[in-house]
Amino acid sequence: MYFKLMALRGGICLLLFCIQSVCLQGQAGEFVQGSVVDLNTQEPVAFATVRLKDRALGVITNPDGGFRIPLRFRELEEILIISCLGYQNREVRFSDLTSAGPNRVTLTPQPLLLEEAVVLGKRKRPPSPRRIVKRAIEKIPENYPVEPFAYVGYYRDYQQKGREYVNLNEALLRVTDMGFGTNDFEGTQVQLYDYRENTQFRRDTLAEKPYNYASRDKIIQNAYLYGYGGNEWNILRIHDAIRNYRINTFSFVNRFEKDLLPNHSVSRKNDALVNGKRMFVISLEKSRPTIDPYPMSKNKIDHKFRAEGSLYISQDSYAIHKLVYKVFDETGGKSSREPKESAADLLYEVAIEYNEEGGRMYPNYISFHNVFTLRRAPFYVKDITLDFENKCFIAEFSNDPVLLVDKTVSNFVVKFKRKRLKLDQVVRIKDRYHLFPDPDDFVQMAHELTTSYDESAYFSPDVLEFNFSGIYDRKGNELHQYKSEQFHQYREFFTQRISPEAHTPVDPDQVMNKNAPISRNQPLVMPSDFQDYWMNTPLKIME
């Protein structure tokens, strides 16, 4: 299956899978908690790799720099190797970390490196940025595995409101990739080791709902996320533009192989060191791109977006170690001189990192983050039911309704088949209003409903329609007056162990159904080394 981008009123297109979560098996055990910070600034170092030295096993730090490792590894006198692009590697004895915590580990920033001339034939001249990127793309089949390989890691999706994390869902997955020469969506097989809806984090049921561009109750402003089957893992996976370099991934990068260079201006920044190896750092920019899907429209809207990113490319092998990419919405007229990192204008960002092992590049982590707007009404109608015995409608409200502006039945309009029903009486009982039409009209309506319509169609606009106005709750909130809130949505995967060779066939009955949500009736697999893996659950409140 190939993924196609779509436009929505001049917006950008991403991809989305909707999810409904259930609580499956959790993990128990004690952990040592730690955080990685910059030695100079004391700021958290996100996406740092924390690995057990002799086990090729580990985790990636959270956005707040936090990580946790099972306590049992300290008893084995393990050594932790902590590394991050732009910092010097550090080794820490596990025994030096306390179970009481918190344990702060500092990383020393690497000094900036000036551009270095590269020998080409007999002359010394630096390659152009475009030539560097072009060669890196050409060498993808050489630098990345084309034979089957596998890896196990920690997956999570969650939302952030202010400094609080909500709606956290976590999983342990084994991914068997058939190689970079194959179609990822069709060929890659995923096994679910564990899944849980983390009930220690607050659940916001409205924010959990799928994006809805019809009601606009939950949307990404000026962008559209397209869904396939409702599987959140796949929406993250398709945004790996390096693995999926031959197909459409996300706007402006599109097909990494064909569209990255034509769509961007590129420049070379100061070089960087990654594990002692010198890297080209290439900046990507798409200045004020404009999308207009309705060029003949009289009401033209100038949609302006700005894209920026960075590529970290080995100067030895031209392997791409890291891609960071962000898209901002400037439709509202924000000046380019204002800070670029405004969360209000960020549409989405993707961070992808690969590590070298045995001469090939394997996934280390991928993070996909987008901003969405949620419409929430503090005071709303929770439910409407038909009371056939008492010949009335019962409207239940989220809070006690206390004031009707006109204090008459005119505040309630009920229509049957587009024709208004006359209400004889309205009676309030706590948080409910009982609406009594003329008894004969109700009986006639009820007969027609029960003989001509399926029960699921009773409350469709063509059958029964309700409009209430002038109603408030005790706090002064008017009924169905929506307020907009901004949330950040994250989907992330962090590799814990790589298996460069994956010769063992995967039992089809153990493979996750990609066309269904990750939480719904998926098979669970319990491998013999299950205890080697763990969920790196973040703190509830971002420090």
XYZ file of C-alpha atoms in Angstrom:
543
model
C 0.000 0.000 0.000
C 1.332 3.432 -0.919
C 0.439 6.520 1.052
C -0.800 9.620 -0.716
C -0.880 13.171 0.565
C -4.092 15.137 0.431
C -4.877 18.835 0.757
C -7.571 20.446 2.910
C -8.419 24.092 2.321
C -4.824 24.995 1.655
C -3.446 22.958 4.514
C -0.622 20.502 4.779
C -1.194 16.797 4.769
C 0.105 14.303 7.289
C -1.099 10.809 8.059
C -3.151 9.723 11.047
C -4.350 6.548 12.652
C -7.090 6.807 15.274
C -6.894 4.714 18.432
C -9.194 3.419 21.107
C -7.259 2.026 24.035
C -7.856 -0.819 26.393
C -5.759 -1.872 29.314
C -3.732 -4.996 28.743
C -0.821 -6.483 30.611
C 1.430 -4.095 32.593
C 4.926 -4.448 33.963
C 6.025 -4.685 37.561
C 9.423 -4.252 39.156
C 11.716 -1.692 40.697
C 13.621 0.901 38.710
C 16.457 3.315 39.152
C 15.372 6.759 37.974
C 17.775 9.222 36.392
C 17.978 12.322 34.244
C 20.573 13.524 31.759
C 21.411 17.246 31.696
C 23.800 19.551 29.860
C 26.891 20.241 31.989
C 26.968 23.931 31.091
C 23.298 24.915 30.969
C 21.803 22.255 33.279
C 19.029 21.888 30.693
C 17.588 18.395 30.028
C 19.167 16.387 27.204
C 16.323 14.712 25.309
C 16.805 11.598 23.153
C 20.138 10.670 24.717
C 20.967 6.959 24.492
C 21.461 5.156 27.821
C 22.838 1.653 27.199
C 24.124 -1.233 29.275
C 27.702 -1.581 28.109
C 28.000 -5.329 27.642
C 24.406 -6.084 26.659
C 23.622 -3.797 23.694
C 20.436 -3.008 25.599
C 19.091 0.312 26.771
C 16.640 3.199 26.469
C 16.372 6.742 25.126
C 15.807 9.687 27.481
C 12.452 11.448 27.596
C 11.904 15.120 26.631
C 12.732 16.046 30.241
C 15.984 14.040 30.049
C 14.545 11.323 32.281
C 15.155 7.599 32.040
C 14.714 4.507 34.168
C 16.578 1.192 34.264
C 15.434 -1.969 36.080
C 17.174 -2.302 39.433
C 18.245 -5.869 38.700
C 20.950 -4.632 36.318
C 22.660 -2.762 39.147
C 23.054 -6.034 40.997
C 24.966 -7.362 37.975
C 27.460 -4.467 38.291
C 26.581 -3.102 34.892
C 28.101 0.021 33.361
C 25.936 2.554 31.564
C 27.161 4.281 28.401
C 25.365 7.578 27.850
C 25.660 9.264 24.469
C 23.925 11.949 22.461
C 24.664 13.741 19.227
C 26.594 16.929 20.058
C 27.923 15.623 23.398
C 30.908 13.608 24.587
C 30.103 10.013 25.567
C 30.128 9.185 29.254
C 30.334 5.952 31.228
C 28.614 5.669 34.614
C 28.686 2.742 37.017
C 25.174 1.575 37.730
C 26.197 1.046 41.352
C 26.800 4.809 41.659
C 23.104 5.495 41.042
C 20.765 5.353 44.017
C 17.357 3.712 43.958
C 16.026 6.635 46.022
C 16.971 9.090 43.249
C 16.897 11.451 41.587
C 20.195 10.750 39.796
C 21.467 13.590 37.608
C 24.028 12.676 34.967
C 25.787 15.490 33.121
C 27.024 15.371 29.519
C 29.752 17.671 28.219
C 28.936 19.402 24.913
C 31.228 18.716 21.986
C 33.085 21.812 20.768
C 31.886 23.184 17.441
C 33.963 22.009 14.500
C 34.816 24.165 11.523
C 34.143 22.843 8.050
C 36.875 20.523 6.900
C 38.039 20.197 3.331
C 37.487 16.744 1.871
C 39.951 15.137 -0.535
C 38.347 14.560 -3.934
C 40.791 13.042 -6.403
C 44.031 15.047 -6.274
C 42.403 18.341 -5.300
C 41.226 19.499 -1.899
C 37.926 21.258 -2.009
C 34.794 21.008 0.104
C 31.830 19.279 -1.529
C 28.747 21.429 -1.957
C 25.818 20.840 0.447
C 23.615 19.620 -2.410
C 26.276 17.170 -3.513
C 26.608 15.866 0.054
C 22.862 15.233 0.346
C 22.618 13.752 -3.145
C 25.413 11.302 -2.411
C 23.895 10.368 0.969
C 20.586 9.534 -0.711
C 22.309 7.520 -3.432
C 24.141 5.480 -0.789
C 21.057 4.532 1.239
C 20.938 1.000 -0.291
C 24.597 0.577 0.623
C 24.495 2.020 4.153
C 21.234 0.514 5.408
C 20.317 -3.187 5.661
C 18.691 -4.699 2.597
C 18.401 -8.118 4.273
C 15.840 -8.898 7.000
C 16.658 -7.549 10.465
C 14.739 -7.134 13.712
C 14.664 -4.926 16.769
C 12.738 -4.654 20.024
C 11.761 -1.346 21.566
C 9.475 0.792 23.643
C 6.552 2.519 21.928
C 4.281 5.170 23.391
C 1.734 7.746 22.337
C 0.544 10.507 24.614
C -0.616 14.109 24.739
C 0.683 17.146 26.564
C -1.476 19.937 27.993
C 0.661 22.631 29.543
C 3.259 20.775 31.600
C 1.081 17.687 32.172
C 1.209 14.452 30.176
C -2.200 12.828 29.596
C -3.620 9.796 27.760
C -0.390 7.779 27.899
C -0.465 4.440 26.069
C 2.641 2.229 26.128
C 3.813 -0.935 24.401
C 6.796 -3.192 23.869
C 7.167 -4.203 20.221
C 9.346 -6.461 18.136
C 9.734 -5.206 14.571
C 10.907 -7.580 11.827
C 11.880 -5.507 8.795
C 12.374 -7.328 5.493
C 15.045 -4.802 4.460
C 15.284 -1.391 2.820
C 14.602 -2.841 -0.612
C 11.059 -3.813 0.397
C 7.822 -1.905 0.939
C 7.783 -1.159 4.664
C 4.025 -1.117 5.180
C 3.424 -4.338 3.271
C 6.455 -6.338 4.387
C 7.411 -5.316 7.915
C 5.913 -7.530 10.634
C 5.235 -6.298 14.166
C 4.725 -8.431 17.262
C 3.193 -6.982 20.402
C 5.013 -8.071 23.568
C 3.021 -5.877 25.935
C 0.512 -3.040 25.859
C -1.104 -0.892 28.507
C -3.228 2.186 28.844
C -1.366 3.818 31.727
C -4.069 4.697 34.247
C -1.540 6.521 36.456
C -1.839 9.377 33.956
C -4.985 11.459 33.650
C -7.342 10.411 30.851
C -8.982 13.157 28.819
C -11.703 11.385 26.863
C -12.365 14.299 24.517
C -8.696 14.673 23.591
C -8.516 10.909 22.950
C -11.183 11.033 20.254
C -10.222 10.890 16.558
C -9.651 14.059 14.583
C -12.982 15.343 13.297
C -12.908 17.813 10.422
C -16.674 17.698 9.959
C -17.578 19.038 13.409
C -14.102 20.641 13.825
C -14.169 19.567 17.471
C -10.606 18.258 17.127
C -8.410 19.406 14.257
C -4.920 20.388 13.249
C -5.190 23.953 12.003
C -4.508 24.193 8.251
C -3.373 20.580 8.119
C -5.033 17.241 7.545
C -3.956 13.894 8.954
C -5.088 10.984 6.852
C -5.843 7.655 8.538
C -5.352 4.016 7.559
C -7.007 1.398 9.751
C -6.673 3.203 13.082
C -3.212 1.900 14.016
C -1.102 4.540 15.821
C 2.155 2.631 15.304
C 1.769 2.917 11.546
C 1.246 6.678 11.609
C 4.595 6.945 13.393
C 6.280 4.427 11.111
C 5.313 6.136 7.857
C 6.999 9.328 9.067
C 10.402 7.639 8.943
C 11.391 9.363 5.707
C 14.721 7.513 5.588
C 13.200 4.019 5.778
C 10.414 5.063 3.383
C 12.666 7.118 1.138
C 10.943 6.002 -2.080
C 7.331 6.841 -1.140
C 5.372 9.858 0.095
C 5.822 10.457 3.807
C 4.951 13.996 4.923
C 4.601 17.389 3.277
C 7.665 19.039 1.706
C 9.911 16.021 2.327
C 7.449 13.919 0.306
C 9.538 11.240 -1.438
C 12.896 11.670 0.285
C 14.727 10.186 -2.690
C 13.213 12.455 -5.360
C 11.740 15.519 -3.638
C 13.988 16.513 -0.733
C 16.527 18.476 -2.769
C 14.093 20.084 -5.268
C 11.852 21.199 -2.401
C 14.534 22.808 -0.204
C 17.425 25.184 -0.119
C 20.407 23.613 1.657
C 23.462 24.975 3.425
C 26.331 23.502 5.393
C 26.742 24.321 9.086
C 29.627 23.600 11.441
C 30.554 19.932 11.519
C 29.659 17.699 14.473
C 31.128 14.620 16.121
C 29.069 11.483 16.717
C 30.865 8.725 18.616
C 34.171 10.197 17.460
C 33.149 10.341 13.791
C 32.960 13.622 11.946
C 29.567 14.573 10.511
C 28.395 16.993 7.866
C 25.558 19.098 9.284
C 23.261 20.184 6.475
C 20.496 22.729 7.047
C 17.224 22.381 5.124
C 14.872 25.285 4.524
C 11.697 25.862 2.576
C 10.948 29.539 2.919
C 7.288 30.493 3.110
C 5.850 27.703 0.957
C 2.319 28.378 -0.231
C -0.355 25.791 -1.010
C -3.562 26.796 -2.792
C -5.753 23.808 -3.700
C -8.422 26.140 -5.109
C -6.506 28.382 -7.571
C -9.723 29.430 -9.373
C -11.519 30.393 -6.158
C -12.560 34.035 -5.798
C -11.934 33.884 -2.031
C -8.271 33.074 -2.196
C -6.449 32.329 1.051
C -2.694 32.718 1.110
C -1.559 29.797 3.228
C 2.044 30.245 4.277
C 4.183 27.572 5.840
C 7.839 27.510 6.760
C 9.836 24.290 6.925
C 13.282 23.839 8.437
C 15.419 20.852 9.304
C 18.868 19.347 9.696
C 20.653 16.282 8.353
C 23.667 14.695 10.072
C 25.690 12.777 7.481
C 28.869 10.746 8.038
C 31.872 12.197 6.238
C 33.293 8.679 5.807
C 30.349 6.640 4.548
C 27.776 9.336 3.770
C 25.288 7.470 5.977
C 22.493 9.645 7.344
C 22.599 9.426 11.133
C 19.860 11.891 11.972
C 17.036 13.897 10.439
C 15.196 16.632 12.335
C 12.371 18.411 10.527
C 9.809 21.031 11.597
C 6.945 22.799 9.820
C 5.438 26.062 11.053
C 2.187 27.743 10.051
C 2.599 31.430 9.190
C -0.852 31.878 7.685
C -1.825 34.231 10.487
C 0.779 36.762 9.409
C 3.440 36.080 12.032
C 6.593 38.001 11.232
C 9.616 35.970 10.245
C 11.603 38.137 12.691
C 9.660 36.744 15.641
C 10.934 33.616 17.472
C 10.741 30.572 15.212
C 10.089 28.087 18.004
C 6.629 29.378 18.935
C 4.561 26.356 19.933
C 1.454 28.207 18.756
C 2.739 28.122 15.170
C 4.319 24.673 15.131
C 2.325 22.227 13.015
C 4.499 19.165 13.363
C 8.040 17.964 13.857
C 9.794 14.684 13.131
C 13.051 13.470 14.686
C 14.707 10.292 13.359
C 18.040 8.815 14.424
C 19.944 5.762 13.183
C 23.021 4.138 14.771
C 25.775 2.223 13.047
C 26.326 -1.418 13.904
C 28.493 -3.779 11.877
C 28.800 -1.303 9.019
C 25.034 -0.811 8.620
C 22.634 1.786 9.999
C 19.800 0.623 12.276
C 16.915 2.558 13.884
C 17.645 4.186 17.235
C 14.502 6.268 17.733
C 11.750 8.140 15.932
C 9.483 10.829 17.354
C 6.517 12.443 15.636
C 4.944 15.457 17.340
C 2.040 17.586 16.150
C -0.129 20.314 17.663
C -3.921 20.117 17.594
C -6.850 22.270 18.692
C -9.670 20.831 20.792
C -13.060 22.501 21.149
C -14.535 21.889 24.574
C -17.859 23.074 25.952
C -17.852 23.472 29.771
C -21.648 23.095 29.764
C -23.336 20.740 27.313
C -26.183 18.254 26.793
C -24.911 14.817 27.812
C -27.816 12.749 26.557
C -31.411 12.865 25.334
C -33.745 9.930 25.824
C -37.370 9.138 24.996
C -39.641 8.246 27.893
C -42.465 6.377 26.129
C -44.304 5.662 29.356
C -44.551 9.315 30.472
C -44.748 10.651 26.911
C -41.806 13.039 27.147
C -38.190 13.679 26.184
C -35.532 13.779 28.910
C -32.525 16.045 28.336
C -29.557 15.414 30.664
C -26.983 18.180 31.110
C -23.339 18.052 32.179
C -24.026 20.543 35.012
C -27.175 21.682 36.766
C -29.006 24.146 34.480
C -30.210 27.026 36.631
C -31.326 29.839 34.375
C -33.534 30.064 31.351
C -33.415 33.567 29.898
C -37.063 33.576 28.865
C -38.119 31.071 31.528
C -40.535 29.500 29.020
C -40.760 26.459 26.801
C -39.430 28.672 23.990
C -35.901 27.881 25.198
C -36.415 24.331 23.887
C -37.077 23.507 20.246
C -37.873 19.922 19.258
C -38.510 18.960 15.631
C -39.794 15.709 14.222
C -39.155 15.212 10.510
C -38.215 18.908 10.257
C -41.554 19.994 11.784
C -41.594 21.668 15.204
C -43.427 19.886 17.999
C -45.372 22.097 20.364
C -44.243 21.683 23.983
C -46.950 21.947 26.636
C -44.680 21.823 29.663
C -41.016 21.797 30.732
C -40.052 20.395 34.154
C -36.540 20.500 35.671
C -35.429 17.676 37.984
C -31.796 18.182 39.115
C -29.597 18.083 35.999
C -32.417 16.980 33.685
C -35.239 18.687 31.871
C -38.388 16.725 31.028
C -39.974 18.073 27.856
C -43.681 17.260 27.426
C -45.225 17.696 23.952
C -48.929 17.369 23.324
C -49.679 13.737 24.401
C -51.444 12.889 21.139
C -48.530 14.265 19.101
C -46.078 12.207 21.155
C -48.093 8.998 20.707
C -48.306 9.524 16.943
C -44.583 10.293 16.738
C -43.682 7.275 18.873
C -45.751 4.960 16.662
C -44.043 6.250 13.526
C -40.587 5.971 15.110
C -41.033 2.383 16.261
C -42.635 1.155 13.029
C -40.657 3.062 10.377
C -37.178 3.681 11.783
C -34.337 1.722 13.261
C -33.625 2.833 16.829
C -30.124 3.997 15.856
C -31.696 6.541 13.457
C -34.027 8.222 15.969
C -31.686 11.129 16.679
C -30.485 11.842 13.162
C -31.268 15.430 12.017
C -33.858 14.213 9.497
C -35.842 12.457 12.217
C -35.501 14.128 15.621
C -33.720 17.466 16.049
C -33.175 19.408 19.286
C -32.114 23.050 19.646
C -31.754 24.575 23.113
C -30.871 28.211 23.807
C -30.642 30.704 26.659
C -29.607 28.033 29.183
C -26.732 28.491 31.664
C -25.142 26.549 34.513
C -24.323 27.795 38.019
C -20.906 29.102 36.905
C -22.440 31.234 34.193
C -21.406 29.011 31.290
C -23.865 29.206 28.420
C -24.954 25.929 26.900
C -22.745 24.688 24.042
C -20.418 27.702 24.036
C -17.139 26.144 22.982
C -13.685 27.118 24.153
C -10.557 26.125 22.236
C -7.621 24.403 23.884
C -4.256 23.492 22.421
C -2.686 20.054 22.902
C 0.565 18.481 21.763
C 0.353 14.918 20.420
C 3.394 12.608 20.508
C 4.043 9.187 19.001
C 7.488 7.751 19.744
C 9.501 4.568 19.437
C 12.862 3.872 21.106
C 14.950 0.852 20.174
C 16.210 -1.264 23.068
C 17.903 -4.119 21.197
C 18.955 -4.706 17.573
C 19.158 -8.130 15.903
C 21.039 -7.521 12.614
C 19.959 -10.919 11.313
C 16.352 -12.094 11.447
C 16.239 -15.554 9.909
C 13.487 -17.010 12.107
C 10.104 -16.860 10.315
C 7.383 -14.955 12.171
C 4.225 -16.906 12.964
C 1.403 -15.082 11.093
C -0.904 -15.650 14.068
C 1.480 -13.599 16.216
C 1.689 -10.582 13.886
C -0.107 -7.353 14.730
C -2.974 -6.432 12.418
C -1.889 -3.140 10.856
C -5.429 -2.284 9.855
C -6.722 -2.216 13.425
C -5.833 -0.087 16.461
C -2.833 -1.338 18.402
C -5.055 -1.857 21.443
C -7.895 -3.810 19.831
C -7.819 -7.617 19.788
C -4.145 -7.795 18.902
C -2.187 -10.997 19.693
C 0.280 -10.776 22.573
C 3.593 -12.636 22.399
C 5.625 -13.511 25.494
C 9.239 -14.263 24.438
C 11.742 -16.032 26.675
C 13.764 -12.794 27.103
C 10.708 -10.665 27.932
C 12.228 -9.525 31.244
C 15.105 -7.873 29.369
C 12.780 -5.119 28.136
C 10.936 -2.399 30.000
C 8.775 0.668 29.546
C 10.597 3.960 30.055
C 7.504 5.694 31.448
C 7.915 9.481 31.751
C 6.951 11.593 34.760
C 3.329 12.783 34.874
C 4.375 16.432 35.073
C 7.155 17.803 32.882
C 9.827 19.348 35.100
